[in-house]
Coordinates of C-alpha atoms in Angstrom, one line a residue:
M65 CA -17.4 -29.8 2.4
H66 CA -16.2 -30.0 -1.1
N67 CA -13.3 -28.3 -3.2
N68 CA -16.0 -27.0 -5.9
N69 CA -18.0 -25.2 -3.2
L70 CA -14.7 -23.5 -1.6
F71 CA -14.1 -22.5 -5.3
R72 CA -17.4 -21.4 -6.5
K73 CA -17.1 -18.6 -9.2
K74 CA -19.6 -15.7 -9.7
S75 CA -19.2 -14.7 -13.7
I76 CA -18.8 -11.0 -14.5
N77 CA -22.2 -11.3 -16.0
D78 CA -23.7 -12.6 -12.6
I79 CA -21.8 -10.1 -10.6
M80 CA -23.2 -7.3 -12.6
R81 CA -26.8 -8.4 -12.4
H82 CA -26.7 -9.2 -8.8
A83 CA -25.2 -5.5 -8.6
D84 CA -28.3 -4.4 -10.3
E85 CA -30.5 -6.7 -8.0
M86 CA -29.0 -4.6 -5.0
A87 CA -29.5 -1.5 -6.3
H88 CA -33.1 -2.0 -6.8
E89 CA -33.5 -3.5 -3.4
T90 CA -31.9 -0.8 -1.4
H91 CA -30.7 2.6 -2.0
S92 CA -28.0 3.1 -4.3
L93 CA -24.6 5.2 -3.8
K94 CA -24.5 8.7 -5.5
K95 CA -22.7 8.9 -8.3
N96 CA -20.7 12.1 -7.9
L97 CA -17.2 11.3 -9.5
N98 CA -15.7 12.1 -12.7
L99 CA -12.1 11.9 -14.3
I100 CA -10.4 14.6 -12.6
D101 CA -12.3 13.6 -9.2
L102 CA -10.8 9.9 -9.6
T103 CA -7.6 11.2 -10.7
A104 CA -7.1 13.2 -7.8
L105 CA -8.4 10.8 -5.7
G106 CA -5.6 8.5 -7.0
I107 CA -2.8 11.3 -6.3
A108 CA -4.1 11.8 -3.0
A109 CA -3.8 8.4 -2.0
I110 CA -0.5 7.8 -3.4
I111 CA 1.5 11.1 -2.7
G112 CA 1.3 11.1 1.4
A113 CA 3.4 9.3 3.8
G114 CA 5.9 7.9 1.2
I115 CA 7.3 11.0 -0.2
F116 CA 7.1 12.8 3.1
S117 CA 8.3 10.1 5.5
T118 CA 9.3 6.6 4.2
I119 CA 11.5 8.1 1.3
G120 CA 14.0 9.1 4.2
N121 CA 14.7 5.5 5.5
A122 CA 14.4 4.4 1.9
A123 CA 17.4 6.9 0.5
A124 CA 19.2 6.1 3.7
S125 CA 19.5 2.6 3.1
G126 CA 19.9 2.9 -0.9
G127 CA 21.4 6.4 -1.6
P128 CA 20.5 8.3 -4.5
A129 CA 19.9 5.2 -6.5
V130 CA 17.0 4.8 -4.9
S131 CA 15.4 7.2 -7.5
L132 CA 15.7 4.1 -9.5
L133 CA 14.0 1.9 -7.2
F134 CA 11.1 4.2 -7.5
V135 CA 11.0 3.9 -11.3
F136 CA 11.2 0.1 -10.6
T137 CA 8.4 0.0 -8.4
A138 CA 6.1 2.4 -10.8
V139 CA 6.8 -0.3 -13.3
A140 CA 5.8 -3.4 -11.3
C141 CA 2.6 -0.9 -10.3
G142 CA 2.0 0.1 -13.5
L143 CA 2.0 -3.8 -14.7
S144 CA -0.6 -4.2 -12.0
G145 CA -2.4 -1.1 -12.9
L146 CA -3.1 -2.2 -16.2
C147 CA -4.6 -5.5 -14.9
Y148 CA -6.9 -3.1 -12.3
A149 CA -8.1 -1.0 -14.9
Q150 CA -9.4 -4.1 -17.3
F151 CA -11.2 -5.6 -14.0
A152 CA -12.4 -2.1 -13.1
S153 CA -13.7 -1.0 -16.5
A154 CA -15.3 -5.0 -17.0
I155 CA -16.6 -4.8 -13.3
P156 CA -17.5 -1.4 -11.9
I157 CA -18.5 -2.7 -8.9
S158 CA -17.0 -1.6 -5.4
G159 CA -15.5 -4.7 -4.3
S160 CA -12.1 -4.0 -6.1
A161 CA -9.8 -6.7 -5.9
Y162 CA -12.1 -8.8 -4.0
T163 CA -14.7 -8.7 -6.2
Y164 CA -12.0 -9.3 -9.4
A165 CA -10.9 -12.7 -7.4
Y166 CA -14.4 -13.9 -6.8
A167 CA -14.7 -13.7 -10.7
S168 CA -11.2 -15.5 -11.5
F169 CA -10.4 -17.8 -8.6
G170 CA -13.3 -18.5 -6.7
E171 CA -14.8 -17.8 -3.3
L172 CA -12.1 -18.8 -1.2
I173 CA -9.6 -16.9 -2.7
A174 CA -11.7 -13.9 -2.8
W175 CA -12.3 -14.2 0.8
I176 CA -8.5 -14.4 1.5
I177 CA -8.0 -11.3 -0.8
G178 CA -11.0 -9.4 1.0
W179 CA -9.4 -10.2 4.3
D180 CA -5.7 -9.1 2.9
L181 CA -7.0 -5.9 2.0
I182 CA -7.7 -5.0 5.4
M183 CA -4.0 -4.9 5.7
E184 CA -3.7 -2.4 2.6
Y185 CA -6.3 0.0 3.9
A186 CA -7.1 -0.3 7.6
V187 CA -3.4 -1.4 8.6
G188 CA -2.0 0.9 6.2
N189 CA -3.4 4.0 7.3
I190 CA -2.5 3.1 11.1
A191 CA 1.3 4.1 9.7
V192 CA -0.2 6.9 7.4
A193 CA -1.6 8.5 10.7
I194 CA 1.4 7.7 12.7
S195 CA 3.4 9.7 10.2
W196 CA 0.6 12.4 10.1
S197 CA 1.2 12.7 13.7
D198 CA 4.9 13.5 13.2
Y199 CA 4.4 16.4 11.0
F200 CA 1.5 17.9 13.0
A201 CA 3.6 18.1 16.0
G202 CA 6.3 19.8 14.0
M203 CA 4.1 22.0 12.8
C204 CA 2.5 22.8 15.9
Q205 CA 6.4 23.4 17.2
G206 CA 6.9 25.5 14.7
M207 CA 3.8 27.9 15.8
N208 CA 5.2 27.6 19.4
I209 CA 2.6 25.2 20.4
H210 CA 4.2 22.3 22.1
I211 CA 2.6 18.8 22.3
P212 CA 4.5 16.7 25.0
A213 CA 6.6 13.8 23.6
Y214 CA 4.6 11.3 25.5
L215 CA 1.4 12.4 23.6
S216 CA 2.8 12.2 20.2
T217 CA 4.6 9.5 20.1
D218 CA 3.7 5.8 20.2
Y219 CA 4.3 3.5 23.3
L220 CA 6.5 0.5 21.4
S221 CA 8.8 3.6 19.8
A222 CA 9.1 5.1 23.1
L223 CA 10.2 2.1 24.8
R224 CA 12.9 1.1 22.1
G225 CA 14.1 4.4 21.8
Y226 CA 14.6 4.3 25.7
R227 CA 16.4 1.0 25.7
S228 CA 18.5 2.0 22.5
V229 CA 19.7 5.6 24.2
V230 CA 20.6 3.9 27.9
E231 CA 22.5 1.3 25.8
Q232 CA 24.4 3.9 23.9
L233 CA 24.8 5.9 27.0
S234 CA 26.6 3.1 28.8
T235 CA 29.1 3.0 26.0
G236 CA 30.2 6.6 26.4
V237 CA 28.1 8.0 23.3
S238 CA 27.0 11.5 23.9
F239 CA 22.9 12.2 24.0
D240 CA 23.4 15.2 21.7
S241 CA 25.0 13.3 19.1
M242 CA 22.0 10.6 18.9
A243 CA 19.8 10.7 16.1
P244 CA 16.6 12.9 17.0
G245 CA 14.3 10.4 16.7
L246 CA 15.8 8.5 19.7
R247 CA 16.2 11.5 21.9
E248 CA 12.6 12.4 21.4
S249 CA 11.4 8.8 22.4
Y250 CA 13.8 9.1 25.1
T251 CA 12.0 11.9 26.4
A252 CA 8.8 10.6 26.1
W253 CA 9.7 7.7 28.2
T254 CA 11.3 9.4 30.9
N255 CA 8.6 12.4 30.9
A256 CA 5.5 10.4 30.4
P257 CA 3.3 10.6 33.7
E258 CA 2.4 6.6 35.2
V259 CA -0.5 5.3 36.6
F260 CA 0.1 1.9 38.6
G261 CA 3.6 1.8 37.4
I262 CA 2.3 2.0 33.7
K263 CA 3.4 4.8 31.4
I264 CA 0.8 6.8 30.1
I265 CA 2.1 7.0 26.2
A266 CA -0.2 7.6 23.4
D267 CA -0.2 9.1 20.0
V268 CA -3.6 11.4 20.7
P269 CA -3.0 13.5 17.2
A270 CA -2.7 10.3 15.2
F271 CA -6.0 9.1 17.1
G272 CA -7.9 12.6 16.4
I273 CA -7.2 12.8 12.7
V274 CA -8.6 9.3 12.2
V275 CA -12.1 10.2 14.0
F276 CA -11.9 13.2 12.0
I277 CA -11.5 11.9 8.6
S278 CA -13.6 8.6 9.5
T279 CA -16.6 11.5 10.3
L280 CA -16.1 12.9 6.9
V281 CA -16.3 9.6 4.9
Y282 CA -19.4 8.8 6.9
V283 CA -21.2 12.0 5.8
G284 CA -20.6 11.7 2.3
I285 CA -19.0 10.8 -0.9
R286 CA -19.5 14.4 -2.2
E287 CA -18.2 16.2 1.0
S288 CA -15.0 13.5 0.6
K289 CA -14.7 14.4 -3.2
I290 CA -14.4 18.2 -2.5
A291 CA -11.9 17.5 0.4
S292 CA -9.7 15.5 -1.7
N293 CA -9.6 17.6 -4.7
L294 CA -8.7 20.8 -2.4
M295 CA -6.0 18.6 -0.9
V296 CA -4.5 17.4 -3.8
A297 CA -4.4 20.7 -5.5
L298 CA -2.5 22.6 -2.6
K299 CA 0.1 19.9 -2.1
I300 CA 1.2 19.6 -5.6
I301 CA 1.3 23.3 -6.0
I302 CA 3.6 23.3 -2.5
L303 CA 5.6 20.1 -4.1
L304 CA 6.5 22.2 -7.0
L305 CA 7.5 25.0 -5.0
I306 CA 9.9 22.4 -2.8
I307 CA 11.3 21.4 -6.0
A308 CA 11.9 24.7 -7.6
I309 CA 13.6 26.0 -4.5
G310 CA 15.6 22.9 -3.5
V311 CA 16.9 22.4 -6.9
F312 CA 19.2 25.4 -6.1
Y313 CA 20.7 24.1 -2.8
V314 CA 21.4 20.4 -4.4
D315 CA 25.2 19.6 -4.3
P316 CA 26.3 16.9 -6.9
A317 CA 28.7 15.6 -4.3
N318 CA 26.2 14.1 -2.3
W319 CA 25.1 11.8 -5.4
S320 CA 28.4 10.1 -5.4
P321 CA 28.5 7.2 -5.1
F322 CA 25.3 6.9 -6.7
A323 CA 24.5 3.4 -5.2
P324 CA 26.6 3.1 -2.1
N325 CA 25.3 0.0 -0.8
G326 CA 24.8 -1.6 -4.0
A327 CA 21.8 -3.4 -5.6
S328 CA 21.3 -5.2 -2.0
G329 CA 20.8 -2.1 -0.5
V330 CA 18.9 -0.2 -3.0
L331 CA 16.5 -3.2 -2.4
K332 CA 16.3 -2.9 1.2
G333 CA 14.2 0.1 0.3
V334 CA 11.4 -2.0 -1.4
A335 CA 8.8 -2.1 1.5
A336 CA 9.1 2.0 1.9
V337 CA 9.1 2.3 -1.6
F338 CA 6.4 0.2 -2.5
F339 CA 4.5 1.7 0.6
A340 CA 4.8 5.1 -1.1
Y341 CA 2.6 3.7 -4.4
I342 CA 0.1 2.2 -2.5
G343 CA -3.4 3.6 -3.0
F344 CA -3.8 4.0 -7.1
D345 CA -5.9 0.7 -6.5
A346 CA -7.9 2.0 -3.9
I347 CA -10.1 4.4 -6.4
S348 CA -11.5 0.9 -7.8
T349 CA -13.4 1.0 -4.7
T350 CA -15.4 4.0 -5.9
A351 CA -16.7 2.3 -9.1
E352 CA -20.3 2.6 -8.2
E353 CA -20.0 6.2 -7.5
C354 CA -18.4 7.2 -10.5
K355 CA -20.3 8.5 -13.8
R356 CA -18.5 6.8 -16.4
P357 CA -16.6 3.8 -14.7
Q358 CA -15.8 2.3 -17.6
K359 CA -13.5 5.0 -19.2
D360 CA -12.5 7.0 -16.4
L361 CA -11.3 4.4 -13.8
P362 CA -8.8 2.8 -16.1
R363 CA -7.6 6.7 -17.0
A364 CA -7.4 8.1 -13.6
M365 CA -5.1 4.9 -12.2
L366 CA -2.9 5.3 -14.8
L367 CA -2.5 8.9 -14.8
S368 CA -2.4 9.0 -11.0
L369 CA 0.6 6.7 -11.0
L370 CA 2.5 8.9 -13.8
I371 CA 2.0 11.6 -12.0
S372 CA 3.0 10.6 -8.8
T373 CA 6.1 8.9 -10.2
L374 CA 7.7 11.7 -11.7
L375 CA 7.1 13.7 -8.4
Y376 CA 8.9 10.7 -6.4
V377 CA 11.6 10.6 -8.6
I378 CA 12.4 14.2 -8.9
I379 CA 11.8 14.5 -4.9
S380 CA 14.1 11.9 -4.4
L381 CA 17.0 13.0 -6.7
V382 CA 16.5 16.7 -5.0
L383 CA 16.6 15.3 -1.4
T384 CA 19.7 13.1 -1.8
G385 CA 21.5 16.2 -3.5
M386 CA 20.6 18.4 -0.5
A387 CA 21.9 16.5 2.3
P388 CA 24.3 13.2 2.6
Y389 CA 22.3 10.0 2.3
Q390 CA 23.0 8.7 5.9
E391 CA 21.5 11.9 7.3
L392 CA 18.3 10.8 5.8
A393 CA 17.1 8.2 8.4
V394 CA 14.5 10.6 10.0
G395 CA 10.5 10.7 10.3
D396 CA 10.3 14.1 8.2
P397 CA 13.4 14.0 5.7
L398 CA 11.9 16.8 3.8
A399 CA 11.5 19.0 6.4
Y400 CA 14.9 18.0 7.9
V401 CA 17.1 19.1 4.6
F402 CA 15.8 22.3 4.7
A403 CA 16.2 23.1 8.5
R404 CA 20.0 21.5 8.1
L405 CA 20.3 24.5 5.5
N406 CA 18.9 26.9 7.9
L407 CA 15.6 27.8 6.0
K408 CA 12.9 26.8 8.5
G409 CA 10.6 28.9 7.0
F410 CA 10.4 26.2 4.1
S411 CA 10.4 23.6 6.8
G412 CA 7.2 24.9 8.2
L413 CA 5.9 25.2 4.8
I414 CA 6.8 21.3 3.8
A415 CA 5.5 20.4 7.3
V416 CA 1.8 22.1 6.6
S417 CA 2.0 20.5 3.3
A418 CA 2.8 16.7 4.9
V419 CA -0.2 17.5 7.2
I420 CA -2.6 18.1 4.3
S421 CA -1.1 15.2 2.1
M422 CA -1.3 12.6 4.6
A423 CA -4.8 13.9 5.6
S424 CA -6.1 13.1 1.7
V425 CA -4.4 9.2 2.0
L426 CA -6.1 8.8 5.1
L427 CA -9.5 10.1 3.4
V428 CA -9.0 7.8 0.4
F429 CA -8.2 4.4 2.6
Q430 CA -10.9 5.2 5.0
L431 CA -13.1 5.7 2.1
G432 CA -12.0 2.4 0.3
Q433 CA -12.2 0.0 3.4
P434 CA -15.9 0.3 4.2
R435 CA -16.8 -0.1 0.4
I436 CA -15.3 -3.6 0.1
W437 CA -16.6 -4.8 3.6
M438 CA -19.8 -3.5 1.7
S439 CA -19.4 -6.0 -1.4
M440 CA -18.4 -9.2 0.8
S441 CA -21.6 -8.3 2.8
R442 CA -23.8 -8.3 -0.4
D443 CA -22.3 -12.0 -1.0
G444 CA -23.1 -13.0 2.3
L445 CA -19.4 -13.3 3.6
L446 CA -19.8 -10.8 6.2
P447 CA -23.3 -10.0 8.1
K448 CA -25.8 -8.0 6.4
R449 CA -24.9 -4.7 8.7
F450 CA -21.9 -4.3 6.6
S451 CA -24.0 -3.1 3.7
K452 CA -26.4 -1.3 4.8
L453 CA -26.4 2.2 3.3
H454 CA -27.3 5.2 5.5
P455 CA -30.7 6.9 4.8
R456 CA -29.6 10.3 4.6
Y457 CA -25.9 10.3 3.4
K458 CA -26.1 7.2 1.2
T459 CA -22.7 5.8 2.7
P460 CA -22.0 2.2 4.5
A461 CA -22.5 3.7 7.4
F462 CA -21.9 0.6 10.1
S463 CA -18.8 -0.2 7.8
S464 CA -17.5 3.2 7.7
V465 CA -17.7 3.5 11.7
I466 CA -16.2 0.0 12.5
A467 CA -12.9 0.8 9.8
G468 CA -12.8 4.3 11.9
I469 CA -12.6 2.2 15.4
I470 CA -9.9 -0.4 13.9
V471 CA -7.6 2.3 12.5
A472 CA -7.9 4.9 15.4
V473 CA -7.3 2.8 18.2
P474 CA -4.2 0.9 17.1
T475 CA -2.5 4.3 16.1
L476 CA -2.1 4.9 20.0
F477 CA 0.3 2.4 20.5
L478 CA 1.6 0.7 17.4
N479 CA 5.0 1.1 15.6
L480 CA 5.6 2.7 12.4
T481 CA 8.1 0.1 10.7
E482 CA 6.2 -3.1 11.5
V483 CA 2.7 -1.9 9.9
T484 CA 4.7 -0.1 7.0
D485 CA 6.1 -3.7 5.8
L486 CA 3.0 -5.5 6.8
T487 CA 1.1 -3.4 4.5
S488 CA 3.3 -3.7 1.6
I489 CA 3.0 -7.4 1.7
G490 CA -0.4 -7.4 1.9
T491 CA -0.7 -5.1 -1.2
L492 CA 1.9 -6.9 -3.1
F493 CA -0.3 -10.1 -2.7
A494 CA -3.4 -8.4 -4.1
F495 CA -1.5 -7.2 -7.0
V496 CA -0.4 -10.7 -7.6
L497 CA -3.8 -12.3 -7.7
V498 CA -5.4 -9.3 -9.7
S499 CA -2.4 -10.0 -12.1
G500 CA -3.3 -13.6 -12.5
G501 CA -6.9 -13.3 -12.3
V502 CA -6.6 -11.6 -15.8
L503 CA -4.9 -14.4 -17.3
L504 CA -7.6 -16.7 -15.9
I505 CA -10.8 -14.7 -16.6
D506 CA -9.7 -13.1 -19.8
N507 CA -12.4 -15.1 -21.9
P508 CA -14.3 -12.9 -24.3
K509 CA -16.9 -15.7 -25.0
K510 CA -17.7 -16.4 -21.3
N511 CA -18.0 -13.1 -20.0
K512 CA -19.5 -10.3 -22.7
H513 CA -18.6 -7.4 -20.8
L514 CA -14.8 -7.9 -21.9
T515 CA -16.1 -7.8 -25.4
S516 CA -17.7 -4.6 -24.8
G517 CA -17.2 -1.3 -26.9
K518 CA -16.8 0.2 -23.2
S519 CA -14.5 -2.0 -21.5
F520 CA -10.7 -1.2 -21.4
R521 CA -8.5 -4.2 -22.6
I522 CA -4.8 -4.7 -21.9
P523 CA -2.8 -4.4 -25.1
Y524 CA -2.0 -8.3 -26.2
L525 CA 1.8 -9.1 -26.4
N526 CA 2.9 -12.7 -27.0
S527 CA 4.6 -14.2 -24.1
R528 CA 6.2 -16.6 -26.5
Y529 CA 8.1 -13.9 -28.3
Y530 CA 9.1 -11.5 -25.0
L531 CA 9.1 -13.2 -22.0
P532 CA 12.3 -15.2 -22.5
F533 CA 14.4 -12.6 -23.8
I534 CA 13.0 -10.4 -21.0
L535 CA 13.8 -12.5 -18.3
S536 CA 17.4 -13.6 -19.3
G537 CA 18.4 -10.2 -19.6
I538 CA 17.2 -9.6 -15.9
L539 CA 19.0 -12.5 -14.6
L540 CA 22.2 -11.4 -16.6
A541 CA 21.9 -7.9 -15.1
L542 CA 21.3 -9.3 -11.5
F543 CA 24.4 -11.6 -11.6
F544 CA 26.4 -9.0 -12.7
I545 CA 25.6 -6.4 -10.4
N546 CA 25.7 -9.3 -7.1
Q547 CA 28.4 -11.0 -8.6
P548 CA 30.4 -10.6 -5.3
F549 CA 27.6 -11.8 -3.6
F550 CA 27.1 -15.1 -5.2
E551 CA 30.8 -15.9 -5.1
S552 CA 30.5 -15.2 -1.1
F553 CA 27.7 -17.3 -0.6
F554 CA 29.5 -20.5 -2.2
K555 CA 32.6 -19.7 0.2
E556 CA 30.4 -19.8 3.2
D557 CA 30.2 -22.7 5.9
F558 CA 27.2 -25.0 5.9
N559 CA 25.2 -23.5 8.7
S560 CA 25.8 -19.9 7.4
Q561 CA 24.2 -21.5 4.1
C562 CA 21.5 -23.0 6.2
H563 CA 20.7 -19.8 7.6
Y564 CA 20.7 -18.2 4.2
I565 CA 18.5 -20.5 2.8
L566 CA 15.9 -20.1 5.5
Q567 CA 16.2 -16.4 5.2
R568 CA 15.7 -17.1 1.3
I569 CA 12.8 -19.3 1.3
P570 CA 10.5 -16.6 -0.1
L571 CA 12.8 -16.3 -3.0
L572 CA 13.3 -19.6 -3.7
I573 CA 9.5 -20.1 -4.0
F574 CA 9.5 -17.3 -6.4
I575 CA 12.1 -19.0 -8.5
V576 CA 10.1 -22.3 -8.7
I577 CA 6.9 -20.5 -9.6
A578 CA 8.7 -18.2 -12.1
I579 CA 9.8 -21.2 -14.2
I580 CA 6.3 -23.0 -14.2
L581 CA 4.9 -19.8 -15.1
T582 CA 7.2 -19.1 -17.9
V583 CA 6.9 -22.5 -19.5
V584 CA 3.1 -22.3 -19.3
A585 CA 3.1 -18.7 -20.5
V586 CA 5.6 -19.8 -23.7
I587 CA 3.3 -22.9 -24.6
K588 CA 0.0 -21.0 -24.0
Q589 CA 1.1 -17.6 -25.5
L590 CA -0.2 -16.2 -22.7
S591 CA -0.4 -12.1 -22.3
L592 CA 2.7 -11.0 -21.5
I593 CA 1.6 -8.0 -19.6
P594 CA -0.3 -9.6 -16.7
V595 CA 2.4 -12.3 -16.6
L596 CA 5.1 -9.6 -15.8
G597 CA 2.7 -8.1 -13.1
L598 CA 2.2 -11.1 -11.4
L599 CA 6.1 -11.9 -11.7
T600 CA 7.4 -8.4 -10.7
N601 CA 5.3 -8.0 -7.8
F602 CA 5.9 -11.7 -6.4
Y603 CA 9.4 -10.7 -6.7
L604 CA 9.0 -7.3 -4.5
M605 CA 7.1 -9.8 -2.0
T606 CA 10.3 -12.2 -1.5
E607 CA 12.4 -8.9 -0.7
L608 CA 10.4 -8.0 2.4
G609 CA 12.1 -11.2 4.4
I610 CA 11.1 -14.3 6.1
T611 CA 9.5 -12.6 9.4
N612 CA 6.9 -10.4 7.2
W613 CA 5.9 -13.6 5.3
L614 CA 5.3 -15.6 8.4
R615 CA 3.6 -12.6 9.9
F616 CA 1.4 -12.2 6.5
L617 CA 0.8 -16.2 6.8
I618 CA -0.5 -15.6 10.4
W619 CA -2.7 -13.0 9.3
L620 CA -4.3 -14.8 6.5
V621 CA -4.8 -18.2 8.6
V622 CA -6.9 -15.7 11.1
G623 CA -8.9 -14.9 8.1
L624 CA -9.8 -18.5 7.0
V625 CA -11.0 -19.3 10.3
L626 CA -13.8 -16.2 10.4
Y627 CA -14.5 -17.3 6.7
F628 CA -15.3 -21.2 7.9
A629 CA -16.8 -19.9 10.8
Y630 CA -19.4 -17.6 9.1
G631 CA -18.6 -16.7 5.6
Y632 CA -18.8 -20.0 3.8
K633 CA -22.0 -21.0 5.6
H634 CA -23.7 -17.7 4.8
S635 CA -22.6 -17.2 1.2
R636 CA -24.9 -16.1 -1.2
L637 CA -24.0 -19.2 -3.6
T638 CA -24.8 -21.6 -0.6
K639 CA -28.5 -20.6 -0.9

């Protein structure tokens, strides 16, 4: 096995020619999507679990300053979004980051990113389905329809909640004073029926919504488009209404202190906030179903990101203004703050909006995953069944069924927190590679599609003149913001320093790579935007902790085993 074979590439011209050949050999996907449809899909994917669920935990850690974290994360996503836009315009193929990596880094890295995207789409949808279930149960309760807690809670959360409540009760803490989530988990565990000594606890609503959405995706893109457009229009109207009403109940005193736990507290919410932005890249998987992919895909990505950021920042400020940030660590923070003010009618409206919003997120991700597998199957890295289209619906039928199964089954027993963090690191890794891929592939002489008048190009800014000053300013700002932290580090004993270094290995790796990349960017005068996209997203990865990095590496190792067992031997480039 030669290294050249592992990193063999497909040029953009070859990728486009191969796609045309496949379209003639088999039925092609239906072209149904325009700019409005694509923008709606982007908004549908972004505005969901983040604004209705994970924003609460982020606000509880960072306080009102979490609104700035939304802006920073939006900038990081925007830099990557421009890179995605250039690739999507030059390579209007359904493979998304997988296909882009094949053209820039080679087959092995393409497989890794394809395997990694399972974490973004499939594993991410598990988290969305779990959050959807919370709001659905709350909505039903508001309609006097009671779903037993043990049928709307995952096994892991129920077990942990039960143990936590028992421990707190033993120390004299009253049950009523505990967090609502803990009380619900305890109730689920104690009331659950047993079979052979095993508690029967499963999140049935989460399972059901995944089955329903997967069926819709299986039927066709036109039906999915109509459903997405309707859900997006409805949830934006409701969110604007929530903002308009919530502004009148904002207490400015709740915004002080603005960053109660400092920069470190704000950055604790990175995984949750970034999870809120996952999805704008998912619309690139629909490239083969777009009427004008080279023009509409770049515009739709950036429009959906801009609209979603404005809504996120405003909602986060209203949320932290309506209630003290300490109270927001709940599964349904928006519904909670309205219920806290005895506005239970609006609380029910939020629950309905959340149910619709999260269903739209599920729709986009379930739409994206099968199309990535379809592209990988076309290249021979997965069995041919994954690229087979349904004769009537013209959708990747087998891939859609498998995607439904691997999302639906884990929703019955998995926990939200672990899934969210794993999804975020996987998506950030994809963003890093796409940003780096633009730097490698940006050679118009080798790729005619890059010089086409139809293709979107990232505006060129010379890193030599901007990058050193930008990085110097960021480092100085971080030092002054976290100066007490830097001083305390050098006062710690040796064992504490060793523990700190172990936990910050990802950050140390980032520092080394950032220095090397900065030197190369200045010498070779690389384009500034993809360089900043790579650095900002890599830095966000370092904030997710060594545990998530280890889980991520284990996931990639499993993927490599599958590649060498099947993909390498059956690759189209091998034949």
